C-alpha cells in the first residue's frame, strides 16, 4: 500500500516561512491535497491538486509537488496557523493520508 | 454556503451498531459524493470510503469491508454511515466530507464530527 511520510513536528518563528513536507514514492505523479486541523475542529482543505487554494484560504498558503516530495509552504506565519497539517493522495482505490505534522509557531 | 451537519455523539457497547447521519445544504446534494472518515483520539485521519450521491454506489475501504454500510436519502440531502460489530478500537470522531472526484479524490467541506464511544 502507498505510504506518505511527514515530519512529526515543524517549528517556525512568527512571521517567518514554514515548510511542511510530504514524502512518497513518485508522489510528483499524483495530485496532493493538504488539510489544516486545529484542536477540537474538523479538518479544513487549504491546498488541492498540488497548488490550488480554495476560496477563503490566504495567499500565504502555497503548495508544490515534484519527484518524491510535496511541500506545503506557509509564508509570514501567524499564531493562528498553529495546527496539525495532513497531506493526502488518491492511490488506485483508496484515500491515503500522511500521519500529520504539528506546526508550532514560536 | 455549503454545510454538512452530523448527528450527535453516541455511546455504544461492544458488538452493537451505530448509524451516523450527515445532512447537506447549500449545494445540489447529488452533484458531489460524500466520504466518511474517522479519527481516533490523538491519531490521524482514516478514510472509510465514499458514496456517490448520484447513483448511491458505495466504495468501501478494504479494512472495514463487511462492517460498514453507506447510504443516502436524496429527498432529504442526507448521507448515512452504519458501522456494525463495534469494538473498542472503533472509538473515534467520525466525519463526513463532501468529495470531489477528478484527478483522484479530495474533500472540500467537512461535517463537525460525531464522537462514537464504544465501551462496556
Coordinates of N, CA and C in Angstrom, one line a residue:
Chain A
X1 N 0.8 -1.2 0.0 CA 0.0 0.0 0.0 C 0.9 1.3 0.0
X2 N 0.3 2.3 -0.5 CA 1.1 3.6 -0.7 C 1.2 4.3 0.7
X3 N 2.4 4.8 0.9 CA 2.7 5.5 2.2 C 3.1 6.9 2.0
X4 N 2.7 7.8 2.9 CA 3.1 9.2 2.9 C 3.8 9.4 4.2
X5 N 4.9 10.1 4.1 CA 5.8 10.4 5.2 C 5.8 11.9 5.5
X6 N 5.4 12.3 6.7 CA 5.5 13.7 7.1 C 6.4 13.8 8.4
X7 N 7.0 14.9 8.6 CA 7.7 15.1 9.8 C 6.7 15.2 11.0
X8 N 7.1 14.7 12.1 CA 6.1 14.8 13.2 C 5.8 16.2 13.6
X9 N 6.8 17.1 13.6 CA 6.7 18.4 14.0 C 7.6 19.4 13.2
X10 N 7.1 20.6 13.1 CA 7.9 21.7 12.5 C 7.6 22.9 13.3
X11 N 8.7 23.6 13.6 CA 8.6 24.9 14.4 C 9.0 26.0 13.5
X12 N 8.4 27.2 13.7 CA 8.7 28.3 12.9 C 8.5 29.6 13.7
X13 N 9.4 30.5 13.5 CA 9.2 31.8 14.2 C 8.1 32.6 13.6
X14 N 7.4 33.4 14.4 CA 6.4 34.2 14.0 C 6.8 35.1 12.8
X15 N 6.1 35.1 11.8 CA 6.4 36.0 10.6 C 7.3 35.3 9.6
X16 N 7.9 34.2 10.0 CA 8.8 33.5 9.0 C 8.0 32.5 8.2
X17 N 8.8 31.8 7.3 CA 8.2 30.8 6.4 C 8.3 29.4 6.9
X18 N 7.2 28.7 6.9 CA 7.2 27.3 7.3 C 7.0 26.4 6.1
X19 N 7.8 25.4 6.1 CA 7.7 24.4 5.0 C 7.4 23.0 5.6
X20 N 6.3 22.4 5.2 CA 6.0 21.0 5.7 C 6.0 20.1 4.5
X21 N 6.8 19.0 4.6 CA 7.0 18.1 3.5 C 6.1 16.9 3.7
X22 N 5.9 16.2 2.5 CA 5.1 15.0 2.4 C 5.8 14.1 1.4
X23 N 6.4 13.1 1.9 CA 7.2 12.2 1.0 C 6.5 10.9 0.6
X24 N 6.6 10.6 -0.6 CA 6.0 9.3 -1.1 C 6.7 9.0 -2.5
X25 N 6.7 7.7 -2.8 CA 7.3 7.2 -4.0 C 6.6 7.9 -5.2
X26 N 7.4 8.6 -6.0 CA 6.9 9.2 -7.2 C 5.7 10.1 -7.0
X27 N 5.6 10.7 -5.8 CA 4.4 11.5 -5.4 C 4.2 12.6 -6.5
X28 N 5.2 13.0 -7.2 CA 5.0 14.1 -8.2 C 4.0 13.7 -9.3
X29 N 3.8 12.4 -9.4 CA 2.8 11.9 -10.4 C 1.4 11.9 -9.9
X30 N 1.2 12.2 -8.7 CA -0.1 12.2 -8.1 C -0.5 13.6 -7.7
X31 N -1.8 13.8 -7.5 CA -2.4 15.1 -7.0 C -2.3 15.0 -5.5
X32 N -1.7 16.1 -4.9 CA -1.6 16.1 -3.4 C -2.5 17.2 -2.9
X33 N -3.2 16.9 -1.8 CA -4.1 17.8 -1.1 C -3.6 18.0 0.3
X34 N -3.9 19.2 0.9 CA -3.4 19.5 2.2 C -4.6 20.0 3.1
X35 N -4.6 19.5 4.3 CA -5.6 19.9 5.3 C -5.0 20.5 6.5
X36 N -5.7 21.5 7.1 CA -5.3 22.1 8.4 C -6.3 21.6 9.4
X37 N -5.8 21.2 10.6 CA -6.8 20.8 11.6 C -6.3 21.4 12.9
X38 N -7.2 22.3 13.5 CA -7.0 22.8 14.8 C -7.7 22.0 15.9
X39 N -7.2 22.0 17.1 CA -7.7 21.1 18.2 C -9.3 21.3 18.3
X40 N -9.9 20.1 18.3 CA -11.4 20.1 18.5 C -12.2 20.5 17.3
X41 N -11.5 20.7 16.2 CA -12.2 21.1 15.0 C -12.0 20.1 13.8
X42 N -12.9 20.1 12.9 CA -12.7 19.2 11.7 C -11.6 19.8 10.8
X43 N -11.0 19.0 10.0 CA -10.0 19.5 9.0 C -10.6 20.5 8.1
X44 N -9.7 21.3 7.6 CA -10.1 22.3 6.6 C -9.1 22.2 5.4
X45 N -9.7 22.1 4.2 CA -8.8 22.0 3.0 C -8.1 23.3 2.8
X46 N -6.8 23.3 2.6 CA -6.0 24.5 2.4 C -5.4 24.6 1.0
X47 N -5.0 23.4 0.5 CA -4.5 23.3 -0.9 C -5.0 22.0 -1.5
X48 N -5.5 22.1 -2.8 CA -5.9 21.0 -3.5 C -5.2 20.9 -4.9
X49 N -5.0 19.7 -5.3 CA -4.3 19.4 -6.6 C -3.0 20.1 -6.6
X50 N -2.2 19.9 -5.6 CA -0.8 20.3 -5.5 C -0.7 21.8 -5.2
X51 N -1.4 22.7 -5.9 CA -1.0 24.1 -5.9 C -2.2 25.1 -5.7
X52 N -3.4 24.5 -5.7 CA -4.6 25.4 -5.7 C -5.2 25.7 -4.3
X53 N -5.5 26.9 -4.1 CA -6.1 27.4 -2.9 C -7.6 27.5 -3.0
X54 N -8.4 26.9 -2.1 CA -9.8 27.1 -2.1 C -10.1 28.5 -1.7
X55 N -11.3 29.0 -2.1 CA -11.7 30.4 -1.7 C -11.7 30.5 -0.2
X56 N -11.2 31.6 0.3 CA -11.1 31.9 1.7 C -9.8 31.5 2.4
X57 N -8.9 30.8 1.6 CA -7.6 30.4 2.2 C -6.6 31.5 1.8
X58 N -5.9 32.1 2.7 CA -5.0 33.2 2.4 C -3.9 32.8 1.4
X59 N -3.4 33.8 0.6 CA -2.4 33.6 -0.4 C -1.1 33.1 0.3
X60 N -1.0 33.3 1.6 CA 0.2 32.9 2.3 C 0.5 31.4 2.2
X61 N -0.6 30.6 1.9 CA -0.5 29.2 1.8 C -0.3 28.8 0.3
X62 N 0.7 28.0 0.1 CA 1.0 27.6 -1.2 C 1.6 26.1 -1.2
X63 N 1.5 25.5 -2.4 CA 1.9 24.1 -2.4 C 2.8 23.8 -3.7
X64 N 3.6 22.8 -3.6 CA 4.4 22.4 -4.7 C 4.5 20.8 -4.6
X65 N 4.8 20.2 -5.8 CA 4.9 18.8 -5.8 C 5.8 18.3 -6.9
X66 N 6.9 17.6 -6.6 CA 7.8 17.1 -7.6 C 8.6 15.9 -7.1
X67 N 8.9 15.0 -8.0 CA 9.7 13.9 -7.6 C 9.1 13.1 -6.5
X68 N 9.8 13.0 -5.4 CA 9.3 12.2 -4.3 C 8.8 13.0 -3.1
X69 N 8.7 14.3 -3.3 CA 8.3 15.2 -2.2 C 7.3 16.3 -2.6
X70 N 6.2 16.4 -1.8 CA 5.3 17.5 -2.0 C 5.5 18.4 -0.7
X71 N 5.3 19.7 -0.9 CA 5.6 20.7 0.1 C 4.5 21.7 0.3
X72 N 4.1 21.9 1.5 CA 3.1 23.0 1.9 C 4.0 24.1 2.5
X73 N 3.9 25.3 1.9 CA 4.6 26.4 2.4 C 3.6 27.5 2.9
X74 N 4.0 27.9 4.1 CA 3.1 29.0 4.8 C 4.1 30.2 5.0
X75 N 3.8 31.2 4.3 CA 4.6 32.5 4.4 C 4.0 33.4 5.4
X76 N 4.9 34.2 6.0 CA 4.5 35.2 7.0 C 3.6 34.5 8.1
X77 N 4.2 33.5 8.6 CA 3.4 32.6 9.5 C 2.8 33.4 10.7
X78 N 1.5 33.1 11.0 CA 0.8 33.8 12.1 C 0.6 32.8 13.2
X79 N 0.3 33.3 14.4 CA 0.0 32.5 15.5 C -1.2 31.5 15.2
X80 N -2.2 32.1 14.5 CA -3.4 31.3 14.1 C -3.1 30.1 13.2
X81 N -1.9 30.0 12.6 CA -1.5 28.9 11.7 C -1.1 27.7 12.5
X82 N -0.9 27.9 13.8 CA -0.5 26.7 14.6 C -1.6 25.7 14.6
X83 N -1.3 24.5 14.1 CA -2.3 23.4 13.8 C -1.5 22.1 13.4
X84 N -2.3 21.1 13.2 CA -1.8 19.9 12.6 C -2.1 20.0 11.1
X85 N -1.2 19.5 10.2 CA -1.4 19.6 8.8 C -1.2 18.2 8.2
X86 N -2.2 17.8 7.4 CA -2.2 16.4 6.8 C -2.1 16.5 5.3
X87 N -1.2 15.7 4.7 CA -1.2 15.6 3.2 C -2.1 14.4 2.8
X88 N -2.6 14.4 1.6 CA -3.5 13.3 1.2 C -3.4 13.1 -0.3
X89 N -3.4 11.8 -0.7 CA -3.4 11.5 -2.1 C -4.5 10.4 -2.3
X90 N -4.8 10.2 -3.6 CA -5.6 9.0 -4.0 C -4.7 8.0 -4.6
X91 N -4.8 6.8 -4.1 CA -3.9 5.7 -4.7 C -4.8 4.6 -5.1
X92 N -5.0 4.5 -6.4 CA -5.8 3.4 -7.1 C -7.2 3.3 -6.6
X93 N -7.4 2.8 -5.4 CA -8.8 2.6 -4.9 C -9.0 3.2 -3.5
X94 N -8.0 3.9 -3.0 CA -8.2 4.4 -1.6 C -7.6 5.8 -1.4
X95 N -8.1 6.5 -0.4 CA -7.6 7.7 0.0 C -6.5 7.4 1.0
X96 N -5.3 8.1 0.9 CA -4.2 7.9 1.8 C -3.9 9.2 2.4
X97 N -3.7 9.2 3.7 CA -3.3 10.4 4.5 C -1.9 10.2 5.0
X98 N -1.1 11.3 5.1 CA 0.1 11.3 5.9 C -0.3 11.3 7.4
X99 N 0.6 11.0 8.3 CA 0.3 10.9 9.7 C 0.1 12.3 10.3
X100 N 0.5 13.3 9.6 CA 0.3 14.7 10.1 C 1.5 15.3 10.7
X101 N 1.6 16.6 10.6 CA 2.7 17.4 11.1 C 2.1 18.5 12.0
X102 N 2.7 18.5 13.2 CA 2.2 19.6 14.1 C 3.1 20.8 13.9
X103 N 2.5 21.9 13.5 CA 3.2 23.2 13.3 C 3.1 24.0 14.5
X104 N 4.3 24.4 15.1 CA 4.3 25.2 16.3 C 4.9 26.6 15.8
X105 N 4.2 27.6 16.2 CA 4.7 29.0 15.9 C 5.3 29.6 17.1
X106 N 6.6 29.9 17.0 CA 7.3 30.4 18.2 C 7.2 31.9 18.4
Chain B
X1 N -24.2 28.9 1.7 CA -22.9 28.3 1.9 C -23.0 26.8 2.2
X2 N -22.0 26.0 1.7 CA -22.1 24.6 1.9 C -21.9 24.3 3.4
X3 N -22.8 23.4 3.9 CA -22.8 22.9 5.3 C -23.1 21.4 5.3
X4 N -22.4 20.8 6.2 CA -22.6 19.4 6.5 C -22.8 19.3 8.0
X5 N -24.0 18.9 8.4 CA -24.4 18.8 9.8 C -24.6 17.4 10.2
X6 N -23.8 16.9 11.2 CA -23.9 15.5 11.6 C -24.7 15.3 12.8
X7 N -25.1 14.1 13.0 CA -25.9 13.7 14.2 C -25.0 13.7 15.5
X8 N -25.6 13.6 16.6 CA -24.9 13.8 17.9 C -24.1 12.6 18.3
X9 N -23.4 12.8 19.4 CA -22.5 11.8 20.0 C -23.3 10.5 20.4
X10 N -22.6 9.4 20.3 CA -23.2 8.1 20.6 C -22.2 7.4 21.5
X11 N -22.9 6.6 22.4 CA -22.1 5.7 23.3 C -22.7 4.3 23.0
X12 N -21.9 3.3 22.7 CA -22.4 2.0 22.3 C -21.5 0.9 23.0
X13 N -22.2 -0.2 23.2 CA -21.5 -1.4 23.8 C -20.8 -2.2 22.7
X14 N -19.7 -2.9 23.0 CA -19.1 -3.7 22.0 C -20.1 -4.7 21.4
X15 N -20.0 -4.9 20.1 CA -20.9 -5.8 19.4 C -22.2 -5.1 18.8
X16 N -22.4 -3.9 19.3 CA -23.6 -3.1 18.8 C -23.3 -2.5 17.5
X17 N -24.3 -1.7 17.0 CA -24.1 -1.0 15.7 C -24.4 0.5 16.0
X18 N -23.9 1.3 15.1 CA -24.1 2.8 15.2 C -24.4 3.3 13.8
X19 N -25.3 4.3 13.7 CA -25.6 4.9 12.5 C -25.5 6.4 12.6
X20 N -24.6 7.0 11.8 CA -24.4 8.4 11.9 C -24.9 9.1 10.6
X21 N -25.6 10.2 10.8 CA -26.2 10.9 9.7 C -25.4 12.2 9.4
X22 N -25.6 12.7 8.2 CA -24.8 13.8 7.7 C -25.8 14.6 6.7
X23 N -26.3 15.7 7.2 CA -27.3 16.4 6.3 C -26.6 17.6 5.6
X24 N -26.7 17.6 4.3 CA -26.0 18.6 3.5 C -27.0 19.7 3.1
X25 N -26.4 20.9 3.0 CA -27.2 22.0 2.5 C -26.2 23.0 1.8
X26 N -26.8 23.9 1.0 CA -26.0 24.9 0.3 C -25.5 24.6 -1.0
X27 N -25.8 23.4 -1.5 CA -25.4 22.9 -2.8 C -26.3 21.8 -3.3
X28 N -26.2 21.4 -4.5 CA -27.0 20.3 -5.0 C -26.4 19.0 -4.6
X29 N -27.2 18.3 -3.7 CA -26.7 17.1 -3.0 C -26.1 16.1 -4.0
X30 N -26.8 15.9 -5.1 CA -26.4 14.8 -6.0 C -25.3 15.2 -6.9
X31 N -24.7 16.4 -6.7 CA -23.6 16.8 -7.6 C -22.2 16.3 -7.1
X32 N -22.1 16.0 -5.9 CA -20.8 15.6 -5.3 C -21.0 14.4 -4.4
X33 N -20.1 13.5 -4.3 CA -20.2 12.4 -3.4 C -19.9 12.8 -1.9
X34 N -20.1 11.8 -1.1 CA -19.8 12.0 0.4 C -18.9 10.9 0.8
X35 N -17.8 11.3 1.4 CA -16.9 10.4 2.1 C -17.1 10.3 3.6
X36 N -16.7 9.2 4.2 CA -16.7 9.1 5.6 C -15.3 8.8 6.1
X37 N -14.9 9.4 7.2 CA -13.6 9.2 7.7 C -13.8 9.2 9.3
X38 N -12.7 8.7 9.9 CA -12.7 8.7 11.4 C -11.3 9.1 11.9
X39 N -11.3 9.5 13.1 CA -10.0 10.0 13.8 C -10.1 9.5 15.2
X40 N -9.3 8.5 15.5 CA -9.2 8.0 16.9 C -8.5 9.1 17.8
X41 N -8.8 9.1 19.1 CA -8.2 10.1 19.9 C -6.7 10.2 19.8
X42 N -6.3 11.4 19.4 CA -4.8 11.7 19.3 C -4.2 11.1 18.1
X43 N -5.0 10.6 17.2 CA -4.4 9.9 16.0 C -4.7 10.7 14.7
X44 N -4.3 10.1 13.6 CA -4.5 10.7 12.3 C -5.9 10.4 11.7
X45 N -6.0 10.7 10.4 CA -7.2 10.5 9.7 C -7.3 9.2 9.0
X46 N -8.4 8.5 9.1 CA -8.6 7.2 8.4 C -9.8 7.3 7.5
X47 N -9.7 7.1 6.2 CA -10.8 7.1 5.2 C -11.5 5.8 5.3
X48 N -12.8 5.9 5.4 CA -13.7 4.7 5.5 C -14.3 4.3 4.1
X49 N -14.4 5.3 3.2 CA -15.0 5.0 1.9 C -15.8 6.2 1.5
X50 N -16.4 6.1 0.3 CA -17.3 7.2 -0.2 C -18.5 6.6 -0.9
X51 N -19.5 7.5 -1.0 CA -20.7 7.0 -1.7 C -21.0 8.1 -2.8
X52 N -21.4 7.6 -4.0 CA -21.9 8.5 -5.0 C -23.3 8.9 -4.6
X53 N -23.6 10.2 -4.5 CA -24.9 10.6 -4.2 C -25.8 10.6 -5.5
X54 N -25.1 10.5 -6.6 CA -25.8 10.4 -7.9 C -26.5 9.1 -8.1
X55 N -25.8 8.0 -7.9 CA -26.4 6.7 -8.1 C -26.4 5.8 -6.9
X56 N -26.0 6.3 -5.7 CA -26.0 5.5 -4.5 C -24.9 4.4 -4.4
X57 N -24.0 4.4 -5.3 CA -23.0 3.4 -5.3 C -21.9 3.7 -4.3
X58 N -21.7 2.7 -3.3 CA -20.7 2.9 -2.3 C -19.3 2.3 -2.7
X59 N -18.3 2.8 -2.2 CA -16.9 2.3 -2.3 C -16.3 2.3 -1.0
X60 N -16.1 1.1 -0.4 CA -15.6 1.0 0.9 C -14.1 0.7 1.0
X61 N -13.4 1.3 2.0 CA -12.1 1.0 2.3 C -12.0 -0.5 2.7
X62 N -10.9 -1.1 2.3 CA -10.7 -2.6 2.5 C -10.8 -3.0 3.9
X63 N -10.2 -2.2 4.8 CA -10.1 -2.6 6.2 C -11.4 -2.7 6.9
X64 N -12.5 -2.1 6.4 CA -13.8 -2.2 7.0 C -14.8 -2.9 6.2
X65 N -14.4 -3.5 5.2 CA -15.3 -4.3 4.3 C -16.1 -5.3 5.2
X66 N -17.4 -5.2 5.0 CA -18.3 -6.2 5.7 C -18.9 -5.6 7.0
X67 N -18.3 -4.6 7.5 CA -18.8 -4.0 8.8 C -19.5 -2.6 8.6
X68 N -19.2 -2.0 7.4 CA -19.7 -0.7 7.2 C -20.7 -0.7 6.0
X69 N -21.7 0.2 6.1 CA -22.7 0.4 5.1 C -22.9 1.9 4.9
X70 N -22.8 2.4 3.7 CA -23.0 3.8 3.5 C -24.2 3.9 2.6
X71 N -25.2 4.9 2.9 CA -26.4 5.1 2.1 C -26.7 6.5 2.0
X72 N -27.6 6.9 1.2 CA -28.0 8.3 1.0 C -29.6 8.3 0.9
X73 N -30.1 9.5 1.3 CA -31.5 9.8 1.1 C -31.6 11.1 0.4
X74 N -31.7 11.1 -1.0 CA -31.7 12.3 -1.7 C -32.8 13.2 -1.4
X75 N -33.9 12.7 -1.0 CA -35.1 13.5 -0.7 C -34.8 14.5 0.5
X76 N -33.9 14.1 1.3 CA -33.6 14.9 2.5 C -32.1 15.4 2.5
X77 N -31.4 15.1 1.4 CA -30.0 15.5 1.2 C -29.1 15.0 2.4
X78 N -29.4 13.8 2.8 CA -28.7 13.2 3.9 C -28.0 11.9 3.6
X79 N -26.8 11.8 4.1 CA -26.0 10.6 3.9 C -25.9 9.9 5.3
X80 N -25.8 8.6 5.2 CA -25.7 7.8 6.5 C -24.5 6.8 6.4
X81 N -23.9 6.6 7.6 CA -22.9 5.6 7.7 C -23.2 4.7 8.9
X82 N -23.4 3.4 8.6 CA -23.6 2.5 9.7 C -22.4 1.6 9.9
X83 N -22.0 1.4 11.1 CA -20.8 0.5 11.5 C -21.3 -0.5 12.4
X84 N -21.1 -1.8 12.1 CA -21.6 -2.9 12.9 C -20.5 -3.6 13.7
X85 N -20.9 -4.4 14.6 CA -20.0 -5.2 15.4 C -18.9 -4.4 16.0
X86 N -19.3 -3.3 16.7 CA -18.4 -2.3 17.2 C -17.4 -3.0 18.2
X87 N -16.2 -2.4 18.1 CA -15.1 -2.8 19.0 C -14.6 -1.6 19.7
X88 N -13.8 -1.8 20.8 CA -13.3 -0.6 21.5 C -12.4 0.3 20.6
X89 N -11.7 -0.4 19.6 CA -10.9 0.4 18.8 C -11.6 1.2 17.7
X90 N -13.0 1.1 17.7 CA -13.8 1.9 16.8 C -14.1 3.2 17.4
X91 N -13.7 3.4 18.7 CA -13.9 4.7 19.4 C -13.2 5.8 18.6
X92 N -13.9 6.8 18.1 CA -13.3 7.8 17.3 C -14.3 8.9 17.1
X93 N -13.8 10.0 16.5 CA -14.7 11.0 15.9 C -14.9 10.6 14.4
X94 N -16.1 10.6 14.0 CA -16.4 10.2 12.7 C -16.9 11.5 11.9
X95 N -16.3 11.6 10.7 CA -16.6 12.8 9.9 C -17.2 12.4 8.6
X96 N -18.1 13.2 8.1 CA -18.5 13.1 6.7 C -17.8 14.3 6.0
X97 N -17.6 14.2 4.7 CA -16.9 15.2 3.9 C -17.4 15.2 2.5
X98 N -17.7 16.3 1.9 CA -18.0 16.4 0.5 C -16.8 16.0 -0.3
X99 N -17.1 15.2 -1.3 CA -16.0 14.5 -2.0 C -16.0 15.0 -3.5
X100 N -14.8 15.5 -3.9 CA -14.6 16.0 -5.2 C -13.8 14.9 -6.0
X101 N -14.4 14.5 -7.1 CA -13.7 13.5 -7.9 C -13.1 14.2 -9.1
X102 N -11.8 13.9 -9.4 CA -11.2 14.5 -10.6 C -9.7 14.6 -10.3
X103 N -8.9 13.8 -11.0 CA -7.5 13.7 -10.6 C -7.4 13.1 -9.2
X104 N -8.1 12.1 -9.0 CA -8.2 11.5 -7.6 C -9.4 12.0 -6.9
X105 N -9.2 12.0 -5.6 CA -10.4 12.4 -4.7 C -9.8 13.4 -3.7
X106 N -10.6 14.5 -3.4 CA -10.2 15.3 -2.2 C -11.5 15.8 -1.6
X107 N -11.4 16.3 -0.4 CA -12.5 16.6 0.5 C -12.6 18.1 0.8
X108 N -13.6 18.8 0.2 CA -13.5 20.2 0.3 C -14.4 20.8 1.5
X109 N -15.4 20.1 1.9 CA -16.1 20.6 3.1 C -16.4 19.4 4.0
X110 N -16.3 19.7 5.3 CA -16.4 18.6 6.3 C -17.5 18.9 7.3
X111 N -18.1 17.8 7.8 CA -19.0 18.0 8.9 C -18.3 18.3 10.2
X112 N -19.1 18.5 11.2 CA -18.4 18.9 12.5 C -17.9 17.8 13.3
X113 N -18.2 16.6 12.9 CA -17.7 15.4 13.5 C -18.7 14.8 14.5
X114 N -18.7 13.5 14.7 CA -19.6 12.8 15.7 C -18.7 11.9 16.5
X115 N -18.7 12.1 17.8 CA -17.9 11.2 18.6 C -18.7 9.9 18.9
X116 N -18.1 8.8 18.6 CA -18.7 7.5 18.9 C -17.7 6.8 19.9
X117 N -18.3 6.5 21.0 CA -17.5 5.8 22.1 C -18.1 4.4 22.2
X118 N -17.2 3.5 22.2 CA -17.5 2.1 22.3 C -16.9 1.6 23.7
X119 N -17.8 1.3 24.6 CA -17.3 0.9 25.9 C -18.4 0.0 26.6
X120 N -17.9 -1.0 27.3 CA -18.8 -1.9 28.0 C -19.2 -1.2 29.4

